[in-house]
């Protein structure tokens, strides 16, 4: 499964002679959640997590080195990146420059296809694509494991979007040795039996996030009496999840994912002050998922740092699940995703 990315292969030489590369990456949805860091600077998580990379909403990122430029120039969906988003990208490029021994600034152009206001995070696909394109443009020559470690430094969940299908992100050894932890915290593909899953995504109508996921995670770790018990039980969930994936038991996969997500939300509800992302529409969709199960459909829900619900089910039932969710929450936007590919370098035409 390990791919090498020799720096010369897909790099292009732009007209001014500078190196450039373009990468595409897809978002992922965690079935065993990442919630809580043990080191903020290195983005080391408290627990291992496991996700499915999606086949929808890719991010395409072009990075071109800009000899002579005094600062990075970052464009997100055609507009200059400002504020926190721009700062995080420049900080990430600083990390790449440090490793490359380069002080060249870069021109970064990113297109996210997640519909604006859809409430689906783009930091996983965004930093996976940026890691791959920047590593190639600066000539780092990293394999997928090293790219996953690097993407992690942009956003934890981005470590998982380097790979396609089902992926586990290792927390890394927790011995107090930060170098060892950094080296050991990367994602890799998880072998599965044939599952043929779909993820029905219900984007419920909601305003802006009350609290960023970064802040909510920090507050949960610092103040929630339920955080440690959840982290401990999440380790057992991961063991059970790996077994269910190996067996190809999609019903068990869904059951474990649902309990892990509800537990994660319980940790936030117990934080001080509480963080509550779930809205009335979220609960309406959760009720419909229960009804689907009573009707014999193996549908299970998971929610992230927002009110949207993602329903895991057999692909053969995806249409029925999507219709049921639409009927229950008519103001929501519902779409069906499947397992998608890992991040990859592409040429200028996006191939
Ligand atoms: C996840 N989430 O496993 C969890 C579940 C949200 C809920 O990863 O601070 O944007 O950049 O490492 O990756 C969202 O957090 O956080 C997330 P940072 P990230 O998908």
PDB file of C-alpha atoms and ligand atoms in Angstrom, residues 30 33-35 37 43 88 123 154-157 160 213-214 217 264 304-305, ligand 1:
ATOM      1  CA  UNK A  30     -14.520   9.242  11.574  1.00  0.00           C
ATOM      2  CA  UNK A  33     -13.582   9.696  16.700  1.00  0.00           C
ATOM      3  CA  UNK A  34     -10.542  11.859  17.279  1.00  0.00           C
ATOM      4  CA  UNK A  35     -11.515  14.069  20.188  1.00  0.00           C
ATOM      5  CA  UNK A  37      -5.116  16.289  21.992  1.00  0.00           C
ATOM      6  CA  UNK A  43      -1.255  17.690  17.178  1.00  0.00           C
ATOM      7  CA  UNK A  88      -2.734  28.225   9.643  1.00  0.00           C
ATOM      8  CA  UNK A 123      -9.697  20.947   6.995  1.00  0.00           C
ATOM      9  CA  UNK A 154      -2.058  21.059   9.764  1.00  0.00           C
ATOM     10  CA  UNK A 155      -5.173  19.387  11.132  1.00  0.00           C
ATOM     11  CA  UNK A 156      -5.338  16.076  12.953  1.00  0.00           C
ATOM     12  CA  UNK A 157      -8.023  14.534  10.776  1.00  0.00           C
ATOM     13  CA  UNK A 160      -6.345  10.144   7.587  1.00  0.00           C
ATOM     14  CA  UNK A 213     -13.766  22.064  17.180  1.00  0.00           C
ATOM     15  CA  UNK A 214     -10.238  22.961  18.285  1.00  0.00           C
ATOM     16  CA  UNK A 217     -11.703  19.615  22.145  1.00  0.00           C
ATOM     17  CA  UNK A 264     -17.962  11.781  22.240  1.00  0.00           C
ATOM     18  CA  UNK A 304     -19.014  15.448  14.326  1.00  0.00           C
ATOM     19  CA  UNK A 305     -18.412  18.949  15.640  1.00  0.00           C
TER      20      UNK A 305
HETATM   21  C1  LIG B   1     -12.801  13.418  13.768  1.00  0.00           C
HETATM   22  N1  LIG B   1     -13.287  15.766  14.412  1.00  0.00           N
HETATM   23  O1  LIG B   1     -12.262  12.369  14.172  1.00  0.00           O
HETATM   24  C2  LIG B   1     -13.247  14.412  14.820  1.00  0.00           C
HETATM   25  C3  LIG B   1     -14.614  14.093  15.332  1.00  0.00           C
HETATM   26  C4  LIG B   1     -14.503  16.418  14.797  1.00  0.00           C
HETATM   27  C5  LIG B   1     -15.273  15.418  15.578  1.00  0.00           C
HETATM   28  O2  LIG B   1     -11.233  15.758  13.582  1.00  0.00           O
HETATM   29  O3  LIG B   1      -7.598  20.731  15.872  1.00  0.00           O
HETATM   30  O4  LIG B   1     -10.231  19.816  12.367  1.00  0.00           O
HETATM   31  O5  LIG B   1      -7.261  20.720  13.411  1.00  0.00           O
HETATM   32  O6  LIG B   1      -6.595  18.745  14.774  1.00  0.00           O
HETATM   33  O7  LIG B   1      -9.039  17.603  12.686  1.00  0.00           O
HETATM   34  C6  LIG B   1     -12.199  17.854  13.732  1.00  0.00           C
HETATM   35  O8  LIG B   1     -10.998  18.281  14.185  1.00  0.00           O
HETATM   36  O9  LIG B   1      -8.987  19.322  14.510  1.00  0.00           O
HETATM   37  C7  LIG B   1     -12.207  16.397  13.906  1.00  0.00           C
HETATM   38  P1  LIG B   1      -7.533  19.898  14.650  1.00  0.00           P
HETATM   39  P2  LIG B   1      -9.766  18.736  13.292  1.00  0.00           P
HETATM   40  O10 LIG B   1     -13.022  13.613  12.554  1.00  0.00           O
END
